[in-house]
Tab-separated table of C-alpha atoms in Angstrom:
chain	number	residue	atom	x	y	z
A	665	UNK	CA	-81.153	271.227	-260.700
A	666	UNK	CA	-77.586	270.827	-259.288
A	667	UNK	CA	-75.682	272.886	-256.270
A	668	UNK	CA	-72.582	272.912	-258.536
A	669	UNK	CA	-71.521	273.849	-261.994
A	670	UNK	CA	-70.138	271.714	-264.231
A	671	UNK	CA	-68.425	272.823	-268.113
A	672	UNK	CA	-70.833	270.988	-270.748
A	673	UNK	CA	-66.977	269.057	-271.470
A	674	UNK	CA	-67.191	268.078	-268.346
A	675	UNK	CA	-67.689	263.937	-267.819
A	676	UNK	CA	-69.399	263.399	-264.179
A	677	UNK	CA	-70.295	259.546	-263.732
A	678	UNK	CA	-72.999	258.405	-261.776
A	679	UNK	CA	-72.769	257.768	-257.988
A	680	UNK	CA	-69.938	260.966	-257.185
A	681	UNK	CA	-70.800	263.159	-254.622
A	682	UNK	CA	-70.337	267.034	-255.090
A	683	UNK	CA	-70.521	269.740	-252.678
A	684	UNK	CA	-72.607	273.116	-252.712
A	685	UNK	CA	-70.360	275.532	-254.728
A	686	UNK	CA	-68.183	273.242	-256.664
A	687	UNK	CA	-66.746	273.912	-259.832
A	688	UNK	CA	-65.616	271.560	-262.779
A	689	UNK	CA	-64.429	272.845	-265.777
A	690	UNK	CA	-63.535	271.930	-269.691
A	691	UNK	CA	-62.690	268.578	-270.146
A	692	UNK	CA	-62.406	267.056	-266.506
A	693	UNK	CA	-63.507	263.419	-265.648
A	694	UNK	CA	-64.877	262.764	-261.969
A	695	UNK	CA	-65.539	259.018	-261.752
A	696	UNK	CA	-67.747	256.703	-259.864
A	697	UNK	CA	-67.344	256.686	-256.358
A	698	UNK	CA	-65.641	259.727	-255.652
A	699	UNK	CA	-66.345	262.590	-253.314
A	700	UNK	CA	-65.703	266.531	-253.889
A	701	UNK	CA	-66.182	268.902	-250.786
A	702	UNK	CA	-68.279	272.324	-251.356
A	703	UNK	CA	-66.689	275.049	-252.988
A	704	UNK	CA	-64.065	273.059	-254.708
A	705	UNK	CA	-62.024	274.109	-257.906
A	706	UNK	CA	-61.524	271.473	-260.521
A	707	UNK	CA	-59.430	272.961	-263.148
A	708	UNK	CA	-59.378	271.295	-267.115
A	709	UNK	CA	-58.300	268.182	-268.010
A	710	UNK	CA	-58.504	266.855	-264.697
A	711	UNK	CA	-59.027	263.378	-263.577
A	712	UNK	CA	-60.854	261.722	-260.451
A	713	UNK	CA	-61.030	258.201	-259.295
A	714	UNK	CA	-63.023	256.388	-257.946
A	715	UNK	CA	-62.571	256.615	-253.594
A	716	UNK	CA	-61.008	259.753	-253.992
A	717	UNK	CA	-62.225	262.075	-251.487
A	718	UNK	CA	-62.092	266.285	-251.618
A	719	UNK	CA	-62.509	267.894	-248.627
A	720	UNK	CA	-63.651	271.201	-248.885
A	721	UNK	CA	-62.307	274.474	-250.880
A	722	UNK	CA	-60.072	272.144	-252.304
A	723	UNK	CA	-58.309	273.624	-255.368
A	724	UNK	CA	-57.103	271.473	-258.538
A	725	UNK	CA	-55.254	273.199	-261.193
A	726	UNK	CA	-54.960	272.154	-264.784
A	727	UNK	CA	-53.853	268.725	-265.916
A	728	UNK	CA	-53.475	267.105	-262.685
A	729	UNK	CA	-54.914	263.487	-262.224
A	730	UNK	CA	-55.925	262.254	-258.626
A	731	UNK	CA	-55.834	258.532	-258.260
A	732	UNK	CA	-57.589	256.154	-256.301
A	733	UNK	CA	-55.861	256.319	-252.266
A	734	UNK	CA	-55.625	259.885	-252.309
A	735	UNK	CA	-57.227	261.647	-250.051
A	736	UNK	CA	-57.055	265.883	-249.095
A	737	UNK	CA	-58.276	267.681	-246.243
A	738	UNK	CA	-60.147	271.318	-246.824
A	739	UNK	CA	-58.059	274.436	-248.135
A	740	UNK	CA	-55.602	271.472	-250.430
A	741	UNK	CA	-54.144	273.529	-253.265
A	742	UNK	CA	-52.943	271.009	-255.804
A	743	UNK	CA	-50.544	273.179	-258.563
A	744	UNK	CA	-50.971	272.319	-262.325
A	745	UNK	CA	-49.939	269.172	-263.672
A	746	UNK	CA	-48.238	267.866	-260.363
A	747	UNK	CA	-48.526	264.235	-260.356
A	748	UNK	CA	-49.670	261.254	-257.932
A	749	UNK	CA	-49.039	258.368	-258.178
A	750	UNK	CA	-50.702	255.099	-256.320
A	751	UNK	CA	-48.330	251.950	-256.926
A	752	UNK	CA	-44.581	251.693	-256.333
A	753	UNK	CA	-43.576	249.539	-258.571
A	754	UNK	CA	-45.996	249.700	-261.455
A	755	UNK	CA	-45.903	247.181	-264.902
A	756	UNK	CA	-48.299	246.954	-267.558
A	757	UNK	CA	-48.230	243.193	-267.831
A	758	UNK	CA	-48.786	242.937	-264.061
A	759	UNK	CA	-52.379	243.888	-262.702
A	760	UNK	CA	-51.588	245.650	-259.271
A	761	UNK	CA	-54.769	247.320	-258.684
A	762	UNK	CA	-55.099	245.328	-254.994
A	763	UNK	CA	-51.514	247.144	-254.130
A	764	UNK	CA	-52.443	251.184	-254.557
A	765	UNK	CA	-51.013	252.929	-251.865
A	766	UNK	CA	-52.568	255.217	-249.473
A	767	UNK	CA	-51.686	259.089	-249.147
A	768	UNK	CA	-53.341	261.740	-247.741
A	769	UNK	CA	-52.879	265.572	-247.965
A	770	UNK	CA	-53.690	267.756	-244.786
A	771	UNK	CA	-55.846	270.681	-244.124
A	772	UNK	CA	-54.214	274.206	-246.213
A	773	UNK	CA	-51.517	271.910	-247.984
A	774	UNK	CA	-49.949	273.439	-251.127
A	775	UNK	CA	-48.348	271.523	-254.133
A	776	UNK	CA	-46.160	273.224	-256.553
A	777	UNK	CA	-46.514	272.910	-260.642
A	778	UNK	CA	-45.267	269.685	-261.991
A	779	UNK	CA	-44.281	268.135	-258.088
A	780	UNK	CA	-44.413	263.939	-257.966
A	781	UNK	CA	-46.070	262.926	-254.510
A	782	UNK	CA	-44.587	259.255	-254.300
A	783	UNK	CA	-47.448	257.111	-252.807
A	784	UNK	CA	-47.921	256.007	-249.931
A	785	UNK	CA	-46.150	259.224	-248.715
A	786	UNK	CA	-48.473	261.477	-246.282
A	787	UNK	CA	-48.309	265.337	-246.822
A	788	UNK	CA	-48.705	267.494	-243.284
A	789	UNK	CA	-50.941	270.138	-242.804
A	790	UNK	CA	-49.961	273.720	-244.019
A	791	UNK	CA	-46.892	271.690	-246.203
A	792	UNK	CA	-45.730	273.664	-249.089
A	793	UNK	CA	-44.365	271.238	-251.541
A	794	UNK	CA	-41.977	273.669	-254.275
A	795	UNK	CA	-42.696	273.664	-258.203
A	796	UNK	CA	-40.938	270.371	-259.502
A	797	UNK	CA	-40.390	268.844	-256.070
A	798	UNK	CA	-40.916	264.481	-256.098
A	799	UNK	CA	-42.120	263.077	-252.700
A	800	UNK	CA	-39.980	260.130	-251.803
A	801	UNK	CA	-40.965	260.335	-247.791
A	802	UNK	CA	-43.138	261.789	-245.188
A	803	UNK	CA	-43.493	265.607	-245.133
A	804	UNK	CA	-44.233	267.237	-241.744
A	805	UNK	CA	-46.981	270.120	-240.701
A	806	UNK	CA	-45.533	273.537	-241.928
A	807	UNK	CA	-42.385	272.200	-243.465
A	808	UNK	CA	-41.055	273.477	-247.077
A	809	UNK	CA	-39.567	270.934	-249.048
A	810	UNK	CA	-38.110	271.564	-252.734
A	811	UNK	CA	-36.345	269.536	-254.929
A	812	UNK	CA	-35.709	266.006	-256.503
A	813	UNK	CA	-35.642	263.864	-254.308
A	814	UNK	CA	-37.185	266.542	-252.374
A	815	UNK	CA	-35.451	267.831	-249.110
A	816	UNK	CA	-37.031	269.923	-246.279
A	817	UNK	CA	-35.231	273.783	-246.633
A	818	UNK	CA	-37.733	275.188	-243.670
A	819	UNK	CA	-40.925	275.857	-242.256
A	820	UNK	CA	-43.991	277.987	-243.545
A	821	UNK	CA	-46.825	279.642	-242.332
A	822	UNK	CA	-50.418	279.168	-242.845
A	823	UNK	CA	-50.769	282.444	-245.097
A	824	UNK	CA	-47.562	280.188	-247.333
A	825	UNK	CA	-44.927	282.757	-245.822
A	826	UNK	CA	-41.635	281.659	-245.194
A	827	UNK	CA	-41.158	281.301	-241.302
A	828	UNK	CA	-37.844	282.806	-239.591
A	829	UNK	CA	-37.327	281.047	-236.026
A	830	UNK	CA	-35.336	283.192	-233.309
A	831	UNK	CA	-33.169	282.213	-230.427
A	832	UNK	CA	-35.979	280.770	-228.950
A	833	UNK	CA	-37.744	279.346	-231.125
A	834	UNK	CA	-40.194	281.623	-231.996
A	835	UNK	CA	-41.563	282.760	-235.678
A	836	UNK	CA	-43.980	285.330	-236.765
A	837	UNK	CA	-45.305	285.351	-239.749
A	838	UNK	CA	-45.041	288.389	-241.607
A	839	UNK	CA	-48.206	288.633	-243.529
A	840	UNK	CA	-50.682	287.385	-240.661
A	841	UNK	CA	-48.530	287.991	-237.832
A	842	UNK	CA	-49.485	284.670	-235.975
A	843	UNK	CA	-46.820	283.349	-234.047
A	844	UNK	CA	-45.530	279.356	-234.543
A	845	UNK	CA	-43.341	277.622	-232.031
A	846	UNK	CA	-40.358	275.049	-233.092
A	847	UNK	CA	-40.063	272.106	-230.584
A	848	UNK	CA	-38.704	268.554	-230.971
A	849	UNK	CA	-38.334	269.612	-235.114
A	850	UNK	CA	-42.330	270.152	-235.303
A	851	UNK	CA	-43.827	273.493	-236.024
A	852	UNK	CA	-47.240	274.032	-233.774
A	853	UNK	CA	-49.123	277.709	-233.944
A	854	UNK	CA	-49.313	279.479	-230.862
């Protein structure tokens, strides 16, 4: 008897690892090798490869495939059908499997719908990547980036709130009311 539940659709290969509480639904593929946290979310149609590893609470919307070099922390929320990718210059006559690219998402990272995370391209903790964006670079902790290629437009909370610096520096944000510092353009909580 299993810890998680997995949709009879559902294709789980031998030799993944899946925490307590997990969840896979209609139609999703988890392959060899790869590692889910406990409590994840793995929405339909979704893909897995082999090395990827989950961390925990991780949540994976619809038609989104994870590739092999990816890697997210706990509390990742990966929006439906966004898009990695793991080789830069990709052709199908050349075999480039030794040249994947690593990227990693931090701890409470958000990814819109339909975003392209470039790879090799890390993604901060508490990021919030907007619906559409495409990843060409590094993303800091707490920034808000939107657009193609994407461009940084702020800073967010961890509750995903918009975060309003003052004179000196200083942000609360207005859902949790936890306070964030900006110093040397990096966003720290207080």
């Amino acid at each position: 008897m299993s810890d998680f539940f997995a949709h009879e659709t559902a294709v789980i290969d031998e030799g993944c690892q899946i925490g307590t509480g997990t969840k896979v639904w209609h139609f999703s593929h988890l392959m060899t090798g790869c590692v889910l946290g406990e409590k994840c979310n793995i929405g339909q149609n979704v893909v897995i490869s082999p090395k990827v590893v989950l961390g925990k609470n991780v949540k994976v919307q619809n038609n989104v495939s994870i590739y092999e070099g990816v890697t997210c922390d706990d509390d990742v929320f990966l929006g439906p059908s966004m898009v990695f990718t793991n080789v830069i210059n990709p052709r199908s006559a050349v075999n480039r499997k030794n040249e994947y690219l690593k990227t990693h998402v931090g701890k409470g990272a958000s990814i819109g719908a339909n975003a392209t995370i470039v790879c090799g391209h890390n993604i901060g903790q508490y990021a919030f990547i907007g619906a559409g964006a495409v990843v060409t670079k590094e993303v800091p902790d707490y920034a808000l980036v939107v657009g193609n290629p994407a461009r940084q437009m702020g800073w967010m909370s961890e509750f995903g709130q918009r975060l309003h610096f003052d004179v000196e520096n200083i942000a609360v944000c207005e859902e949790s009311g936890e306070k964030y510092k900006l110093e040397n353009n990096k966003v720290s909580k207080i």
